[in-house]
CSV table of C-alpha atoms and ligand atoms in Angstrom, one decimal:
chain,number,residue,atom,x,y,z
L,22,UNK,CA,0.0,0.0,0.1
L,23,UNK,CA,2.9,2.3,0.9
L,24,UNK,CA,6.5,2.1,0.0
L,25,UNK,CA,9.2,4.6,0.9
L,26,UNK,CA,12.5,4.0,-0.9
L,27,UNK,CA,15.8,5.6,-0.2
L,28,UNK,CA,14.2,8.6,1.3
L,29,UNK,CA,16.6,11.3,2.4
L,30,UNK,CA,15.7,14.7,3.9
L,31,UNK,CA,18.2,17.5,4.5
L,32,UNK,CA,18.2,21.1,5.7
L,33,UNK,CA,20.7,23.8,4.8
L,34,UNK,CA,22.3,25.4,7.9
L,35,UNK,CA,24.1,28.7,7.8
L,36,UNK,CA,27.3,29.0,9.7
L,37,UNK,CA,29.6,31.9,10.4
L,38,UNK,CA,30.5,34.1,7.5
L,39,UNK,CA,27.4,33.0,5.5
L,40,UNK,CA,29.0,29.5,5.0
L,41,UNK,CA,26.4,26.8,4.2
L,42,UNK,CA,26.3,23.3,5.6
L,43,UNK,CA,23.9,20.6,4.6
L,44,UNK,CA,22.4,18.6,7.5
L,45,UNK,CA,21.1,15.3,6.5
L,46,UNK,CA,18.4,14.4,9.0
L,47,UNK,CA,16.9,11.4,7.3
L,48,UNK,CA,19.2,9.2,5.2
L,49,UNK,CA,18.4,6.4,2.8
L,50,UNK,CA,15.3,5.2,4.6
L,51,UNK,CA,13.1,2.4,3.4
L,52,UNK,CA,9.8,1.1,4.7
L,53,UNK,CA,6.9,-0.8,3.4
L,54,UNK,CA,3.3,-1.2,4.7
L,55,UNK,CA,0.7,-3.5,3.3
L,56,UNK,CA,-3.0,-3.4,3.5
L,57,UNK,CA,-4.1,-4.7,7.0
L,58,UNK,CA,-0.8,-4.0,8.5
L,59,UNK,CA,0.2,-1.7,11.4
L,60,UNK,CA,4.0,-0.8,11.1
L,61,UNK,CA,5.2,1.1,14.1
L,62,UNK,CA,8.2,3.5,13.7
L,63,UNK,CA,9.9,3.7,17.1
L,64,UNK,CA,12.7,6.2,17.7
L,65,UNK,CA,13.8,8.7,20.2
L,66,UNK,CA,13.2,12.5,20.0
L,67,UNK,CA,14.7,14.2,16.9
L,68,UNK,CA,15.3,10.9,15.1
L,69,UNK,CA,13.2,12.0,12.1
L,70,UNK,CA,9.9,10.3,12.7
L,71,UNK,CA,7.7,13.4,12.1
L,72,UNK,CA,9.7,14.4,9.1
L,73,UNK,CA,8.9,10.9,7.5
L,74,UNK,CA,5.2,11.5,8.2
L,75,UNK,CA,5.2,15.0,6.8
L,76,UNK,CA,7.1,13.7,3.6
L,77,UNK,CA,4.4,11.1,3.1
L,78,UNK,CA,1.6,13.7,3.5
L,79,UNK,CA,3.5,16.3,1.3
L,80,UNK,CA,3.7,18.9,4.1
L,81,UNK,CA,7.4,19.1,4.6
L,82,UNK,CA,8.7,22.6,5.7
L,83,UNK,CA,9.7,24.7,2.6
L,84,UNK,CA,13.5,24.6,3.5
L,85,UNK,CA,13.6,20.9,3.4
L,86,UNK,CA,15.4,19.1,0.6
L,87,UNK,CA,14.0,15.6,-0.2
L,88,UNK,CA,15.2,12.8,-2.4
L,89,UNK,CA,14.0,9.2,-2.9
L,90,UNK,CA,10.5,7.9,-3.9
L,91,UNK,CA,7.2,7.3,-2.2
L,92,UNK,CA,4.8,4.9,-3.8
L,93,UNK,CA,1.1,4.7,-2.8
L,94,UNK,CA,-1.0,1.9,-4.1
L,95,UNK,CA,1.7,1.1,-6.6
L,96,UNK,CA,2.1,4.5,-8.1
L,97,UNK,CA,4.4,7.4,-7.2
L,98,UNK,CA,2.9,9.7,-4.7
L,99,UNK,CA,3.3,12.9,-6.5
L,100,UNK,CA,2.6,16.4,-5.0
L,101,UNK,CA,-0.7,16.4,-7.0
L,102,UNK,CA,-1.7,13.1,-5.6
L,103,UNK,CA,-0.7,14.0,-2.1
L,104,UNK,CA,-3.1,17.1,-2.3
L,105,UNK,CA,-5.9,15.0,-3.8
L,106,UNK,CA,-5.7,12.0,-1.3
L,107,UNK,CA,-4.6,14.0,1.9
L,108,UNK,CA,-7.6,14.2,4.4
L,109,UNK,CA,-9.6,11.4,2.8
L,110,UNK,CA,-7.9,8.3,1.5
L,111,UNK,CA,-4.7,9.2,3.3
L,112,UNK,CA,-5.5,10.4,6.8
L,113,UNK,CA,-3.2,12.1,9.3
L,114,UNK,CA,-3.2,12.1,13.0
L,115,UNK,CA,-0.6,14.9,13.7
L,116,UNK,CA,1.7,15.3,16.7
L,117,UNK,CA,0.5,18.8,17.3
L,118,UNK,CA,-2.9,19.9,18.2
L,119,UNK,CA,-2.1,23.1,16.2
L,120,UNK,CA,-3.2,21.3,13.1
L,121,UNK,CA,-6.8,22.0,14.0
L,122,UNK,CA,-8.2,24.9,12.2
L,123,UNK,CA,-8.6,27.6,15.0
L,124,UNK,CA,-11.5,29.4,13.1
L,125,UNK,CA,-13.7,26.5,12.5
L,126,UNK,CA,-16.0,24.7,15.0
L,127,UNK,CA,-14.6,21.2,15.6
L,128,UNK,CA,-17.9,19.5,14.6
L,129,UNK,CA,-17.8,21.0,11.1
L,130,UNK,CA,-14.1,20.3,10.8
L,131,UNK,CA,-14.7,16.6,11.4
L,132,UNK,CA,-17.7,16.6,9.0
L,133,UNK,CA,-15.5,18.1,6.3
L,134,UNK,CA,-13.4,14.8,6.5
L,135,UNK,CA,-16.5,12.8,5.5
L,136,UNK,CA,-16.7,12.3,1.8
L,137,UNK,CA,-20.0,10.4,1.4
L,138,UNK,CA,-23.1,9.6,3.3
L,139,UNK,CA,-24.7,11.2,6.4
L,140,UNK,CA,-22.0,13.6,7.5
L,141,UNK,CA,-23.6,14.7,10.8
L,142,UNK,CA,-24.5,11.1,11.8
L,143,UNK,CA,-21.0,9.8,11.2
L,144,UNK,CA,-19.3,12.8,12.9
L,145,UNK,CA,-21.6,12.2,16.0
L,146,UNK,CA,-21.0,8.5,16.1
L,147,UNK,CA,-17.2,8.9,16.0
L,148,UNK,CA,-17.4,11.6,18.7
L,149,UNK,CA,-19.5,9.4,21.0
L,150,UNK,CA,-16.8,6.8,20.4
L,151,UNK,CA,-14.2,9.1,21.8
L,152,UNK,CA,-16.4,10.5,24.6
L,153,UNK,CA,-17.0,13.9,23.1
L,154,UNK,CA,-20.4,14.9,23.9
L,155,UNK,CA,-22.8,17.0,21.7
L,156,UNK,CA,-21.7,20.3,23.3
L,157,UNK,CA,-18.3,19.7,21.8
L,158,UNK,CA,-19.6,19.9,18.2
L,159,UNK,CA,-20.0,23.7,18.4
L,160,UNK,CA,-16.7,24.4,20.2
L,161,UNK,CA,-13.6,26.1,18.6
L,162,UNK,CA,-10.3,24.3,19.2
L,163,UNK,CA,-9.1,26.9,21.8
L,164,UNK,CA,-12.2,26.0,23.9
L,165,UNK,CA,-11.0,22.3,24.2
L,166,UNK,CA,-8.7,20.7,26.8
L,167,UNK,CA,-5.5,19.2,25.5
L,168,UNK,CA,-6.9,15.7,25.7
L,169,UNK,CA,-10.2,16.7,24.0
L,170,UNK,CA,-8.2,18.3,21.1
L,171,UNK,CA,-6.2,15.1,20.7
L,172,UNK,CA,-9.4,13.0,20.6
L,173,UNK,CA,-10.9,15.4,17.9
L,174,UNK,CA,-7.7,14.9,15.8
L,175,UNK,CA,-8.0,11.1,16.1
L,176,UNK,CA,-11.8,11.2,15.2
L,177,UNK,CA,-11.1,13.5,12.3
L,178,UNK,CA,-8.5,11.0,10.9
L,179,UNK,CA,-10.6,7.9,11.3
L,180,UNK,CA,-14.1,9.2,10.4
L,181,UNK,CA,-13.6,9.3,6.6
L,182,UNK,CA,-12.8,5.7,5.7
L,183,UNK,CA,-9.2,6.3,4.9
L,184,UNK,CA,-7.0,3.4,3.3
L,185,UNK,CA,-3.8,4.7,4.8
L,186,UNK,CA,-3.5,6.3,8.3
L,187,UNK,CA,-0.3,8.1,9.3
L,188,UNK,CA,-0.5,8.6,13.2
L,189,UNK,CA,2.2,10.7,14.6
L,190,UNK,CA,2.2,10.1,18.4
L,191,UNK,CA,-1.5,9.8,18.5
L,192,UNK,CA,-2.0,9.2,22.3
L,193,UNK,CA,0.4,11.3,24.4
L,194,UNK,CA,-1.4,12.9,27.4
L,195,UNK,CA,-4.5,10.8,26.8
L,196,UNK,CA,-6.3,8.9,29.8
L,197,UNK,CA,-5.2,5.2,29.7
L,198,UNK,CA,-8.7,4.2,28.8
L,199,UNK,CA,-8.7,6.5,25.7
L,200,UNK,CA,-5.3,5.3,24.8
L,201,UNK,CA,-6.4,1.7,24.8
L,202,UNK,CA,-9.7,2.8,22.9
L,203,UNK,CA,-7.6,4.6,20.2
L,204,UNK,CA,-5.1,1.9,19.7
L,205,UNK,CA,-7.8,-0.8,19.7
L,206,UNK,CA,-9.7,1.2,17.1
L,207,UNK,CA,-6.6,1.6,14.9
L,208,UNK,CA,-6.2,-2.3,15.2
L,209,UNK,CA,-9.8,-2.7,14.2
L,210,UNK,CA,-9.3,-0.4,11.1
L,211,UNK,CA,-6.1,-2.5,10.1
L,212,UNK,CA,-8.2,-5.6,10.5
L,213,UNK,CA,-10.7,-4.1,8.0
L,214,UNK,CA,-7.9,-3.5,5.5
L,215,UNK,CA,-6.5,-0.2,6.3
L,216,UNK,CA,-2.7,0.3,6.3
L,217,UNK,CA,-1.4,2.1,9.3
L,218,UNK,CA,1.9,3.8,10.1
L,219,UNK,CA,2.0,4.4,13.8
L,220,UNK,CA,4.8,6.6,15.0
L,221,UNK,CA,5.8,6.6,18.7
L,222,UNK,CA,8.7,6.9,21.0
L,223,UNK,CA,7.2,4.4,23.3
L,224,UNK,CA,8.0,0.8,22.4
L,225,UNK,CA,5.4,-0.5,24.7
L,226,UNK,CA,2.6,1.2,22.8
L,227,UNK,CA,3.9,-0.2,19.5
L,228,UNK,CA,4.2,-3.8,20.9
L,229,UNK,CA,0.6,-3.7,22.1
L,230,UNK,CA,-0.9,-3.0,18.6
L,231,UNK,CA,1.5,-3.2,15.7
L,232,UNK,CA,2.4,-6.2,13.4
L,233,UNK,CA,6.0,-5.1,12.9
L,234,UNK,CA,8.3,-2.4,14.3
L,235,UNK,CA,10.8,-0.3,12.4
L,236,UNK,CA,13.4,1.3,14.8
L,237,UNK,CA,14.9,4.7,13.8
L,238,UNK,CA,18.2,5.8,14.9
L,239,UNK,CA,19.7,9.2,13.8
L,240,UNK,CA,17.4,9.4,10.8
L,241,UNK,CA,18.1,5.8,9.5
L,242,UNK,CA,16.2,2.6,9.8
L,243,UNK,CA,18.4,0.2,11.8
L,244,UNK,CA,16.0,-2.7,12.2
L,245,UNK,CA,12.6,-3.9,10.9
L,246,UNK,CA,11.2,-6.8,12.9
L,247,UNK,CA,8.0,-8.7,13.5
L,248,UNK,CA,6.5,-7.9,16.9
L,249,UNK,CA,6.9,-11.5,18.0
L,250,UNK,CA,10.7,-11.0,18.0
L,251,UNK,CA,10.5,-8.7,21.0
L,252,UNK,CA,10.5,-11.4,23.7
L,253,UNK,CA,12.8,-13.0,26.2
L,254,UNK,CA,16.1,-11.3,26.4
L,255,UNK,CA,15.8,-10.0,22.9
L,256,UNK,CA,17.6,-13.1,21.4
L,257,UNK,CA,15.6,-13.0,18.3
L,258,UNK,CA,16.3,-9.3,17.6
L,259,UNK,CA,19.0,-8.4,15.2
L,260,UNK,CA,20.6,-4.9,16.0
L,261,UNK,CA,22.6,-4.2,19.2
L,262,UNK,CA,20.5,-1.0,19.7
L,263,UNK,CA,17.1,-2.7,19.4
L,264,UNK,CA,18.3,-5.4,21.9
L,265,UNK,CA,19.5,-2.6,24.3
L,266,UNK,CA,16.2,-0.7,23.8
L,267,UNK,CA,14.2,-3.8,24.6
L,268,UNK,CA,16.4,-4.7,27.7
L,269,UNK,CA,16.1,-1.0,29.0
L,270,UNK,CA,12.3,-1.5,29.5
L,271,UNK,CA,11.1,-1.5,33.0
L,272,UNK,CA,9.5,-5.0,32.5
L,273,UNK,CA,12.8,-6.5,31.3
L,274,UNK,CA,16.3,-5.6,32.8
L,275,UNK,CA,15.7,-1.9,33.1
L,276,UNK,CA,19.3,-1.5,32.0
L,277,UNK,CA,19.8,2.0,30.6
L,278,UNK,CA,22.0,2.5,27.4
L,279,UNK,CA,25.0,4.7,28.0
L,280,UNK,CA,25.8,7.4,25.6
L,281,UNK,CA,23.6,9.5,23.3
L,282,UNK,CA,22.2,9.4,19.9
L,283,UNK,CA,23.8,11.7,17.2
L,284,UNK,CA,21.1,14.1,15.8
L,285,UNK,CA,22.1,13.1,12.2
L,286,UNK,CA,24.6,10.9,10.5
L,287,UNK,CA,27.9,12.4,9.4
L,288,UNK,CA,29.0,11.3,5.9
L,289,UNK,CA,31.9,8.7,6.2
L,290,UNK,CA,31.6,8.3,9.9
L,291,UNK,CA,30.3,4.8,9.8
L,292,UNK,CA,27.4,3.2,11.9
L,293,UNK,CA,25.8,6.0,14.0
L,294,UNK,CA,25.6,3.5,16.9
L,295,UNK,CA,29.4,2.8,16.9
L,296,UNK,CA,30.2,4.9,19.9
L,297,UNK,CA,27.9,2.9,22.1
L,298,UNK,CA,28.4,-0.5,20.6
L,299,UNK,CA,30.4,-3.3,22.2
L,300,UNK,CA,30.6,-5.3,18.9
L,301,UNK,CA,32.2,-2.6,16.8
L,302,UNK,CA,35.1,-3.4,14.4
L,303,UNK,CA,37.1,-1.3,12.1
L,304,UNK,CA,34.5,-1.2,9.2
L,305,UNK,CA,31.8,0.1,11.6
L,306,UNK,CA,33.7,3.4,12.0
L,307,UNK,CA,34.4,4.0,8.3
L,308,UNK,CA,31.3,3.1,6.3
L,309,UNK,CA,27.5,3.1,7.0
L,310,UNK,CA,26.2,-0.4,6.7
L,311,UNK,CA,23.6,-1.2,4.1
L,312,UNK,CA,20.3,-2.5,5.3
L,313,UNK,CA,19.9,-6.3,4.5
L,314,UNK,CA,17.5,-9.2,5.0
L,315,UNK,CA,18.1,-11.4,8.2
L,316,UNK,CA,15.6,-14.0,9.4
L,317,UNK,CA,12.3,-12.4,8.1
L,318,UNK,CA,13.4,-9.0,9.2
L,319,UNK,CA,15.9,-6.3,8.1
L,320,UNK,CA,18.9,-4.9,9.8
L,321,UNK,CA,21.6,-2.3,9.2
L,322,UNK,CA,24.6,-3.8,11.0
L,323,UNK,CA,27.8,-5.5,9.7
L,324,UNK,CA,27.7,-8.2,12.3
L,325,UNK,CA,24.1,-9.0,13.0
L,326,UNK,CA,23.0,-12.6,12.3
F,9,ATP,N1,12.3,23.1,9.5
F,9,ATP,C1,13.4,22.5,10.0
F,9,ATP,N2,14.6,23.0,9.8
F,9,ATP,C2,15.8,22.5,10.3
F,9,ATP,N3,15.8,21.3,10.9
F,9,ATP,C3,14.6,20.7,11.1
F,9,ATP,C4,13.4,21.3,10.7
F,9,ATP,N4,12.4,20.4,11.2
F,9,ATP,C5,13.0,19.4,11.8
F,9,ATP,N5,14.3,19.6,11.8
F,9,ATP,C6,15.3,18.7,12.4
F,9,ATP,O1,15.0,17.3,12.0
F,9,ATP,C7,15.3,16.4,13.0
F,9,ATP,C8,14.1,15.5,13.0
F,9,ATP,O2,13.0,16.1,13.4
F,9,ATP,P1,11.5,15.4,13.7
F,9,ATP,O3,10.6,16.4,14.1
F,9,ATP,O4,11.2,14.5,12.5
F,9,ATP,O5,12.0,14.4,15.0
F,9,ATP,P2,11.0,13.3,15.8
F,9,ATP,O6,11.6,12.0,15.6
F,9,ATP,O7,9.5,13.5,15.3
F,9,ATP,O8,11.1,13.8,17.2
F,9,ATP,P3,10.0,13.9,18.4
F,9,ATP,O9,10.0,12.5,19.0
F,9,ATP,O10,10.6,14.8,19.5
F,9,ATP,O11,8.6,14.3,17.8
F,9,ATP,C9,15.6,17.1,14.2
F,9,ATP,O12,16.9,17.1,14.6
F,9,ATP,C10,15.0,18.6,14.0
F,9,ATP,O13,15.8,19.5,14.6
F,10,SF4,S1,27.5,-1.9,12.5
F,10,SF4,FE1,29.2,-2.2,14.0
F,10,SF4,S2,28.9,-0.5,15.4
F,10,SF4,FE2,27.0,-0.6,14.3
F,10,SF4,S3,25.6,-1.8,15.4
F,10,SF4,FE3,26.6,-3.2,14.1
F,10,SF4,S4,28.4,-3.9,15.2
F,10,SF4,FE4,27.7,-2.1,16.3
F,11,MG,MG1,7.9,14.1,16.2
């Protein structure tokens, strides 16, 4: 349904004396999502998750330079198609509630995402599902609490019968019951054939609902694995960082990972995890490993088996 191939995104940064430097924040990124599948993207803050979502939706900031291809339903997702499909066939649950139109009542906003049938009835039904009572319909975004605004964003994305949903951190700050309801609803939509890209920094959320998990590190995909590989001591996982991430969870060994994640990869500086990796060899510091297939998953590491 969605295929992102060799995506790179960079920004030009001005240094002292009007010198320019290109900062590549996403490099050579590949993901694929089929109908009925939830692929979770897990990565820490600044690893490029929202930029990936914005590239798919065609809403990257104007100063961003993008290369690579994005295919939707087998055809290139051009700017023209992005404009046409955004908000109906391709729905977006944004990370920021500022994506709501401040000048439009939220009931009307959600009704505008319904392409066919009884708009009012569909909007009310979805609001009921997310515990937004009838008084909410005529409120403006500034009159909503943070949690209500997030529920309106989710309702707006799922009301229109989308075939692809890009959900960028859809549940922060929500009550645990609403979190479960939202994730359960995404699972239900996937089971009905929708393809879902779920972006989160919380691996626990991803494991609860996704089919597979792509791990981001400094703007590159370092591993894509089925959820079932996240078990035991992480023996079935492929990349040292994914294993460390899994073992850092409170329900596992609660072992924190030393060091920090570079904000982007430097050309010719090798694997971005090398300063934290106990398995590193000479090639790890000279050239970025390519992503390759290992046991029904993918990994970008010279020594993973
Ligand atoms: N308009 C911009 N100009 C320059 N750099 C940018 C711009 N937008 C994003 N970046 C940089 O790109 C990197 C990735 O940003 P992004 O918002 O995708 O991160 P993220 O993984 O979504 O983080 P978070 O979990 O905090 O939401 C960051 O280092 C950020 O500073
Ligand atoms: S490529 Fe080398 S440094 Fe990077 S994760 Fe693999 S072993 Fe560690
Ligand atoms: Mg983000």
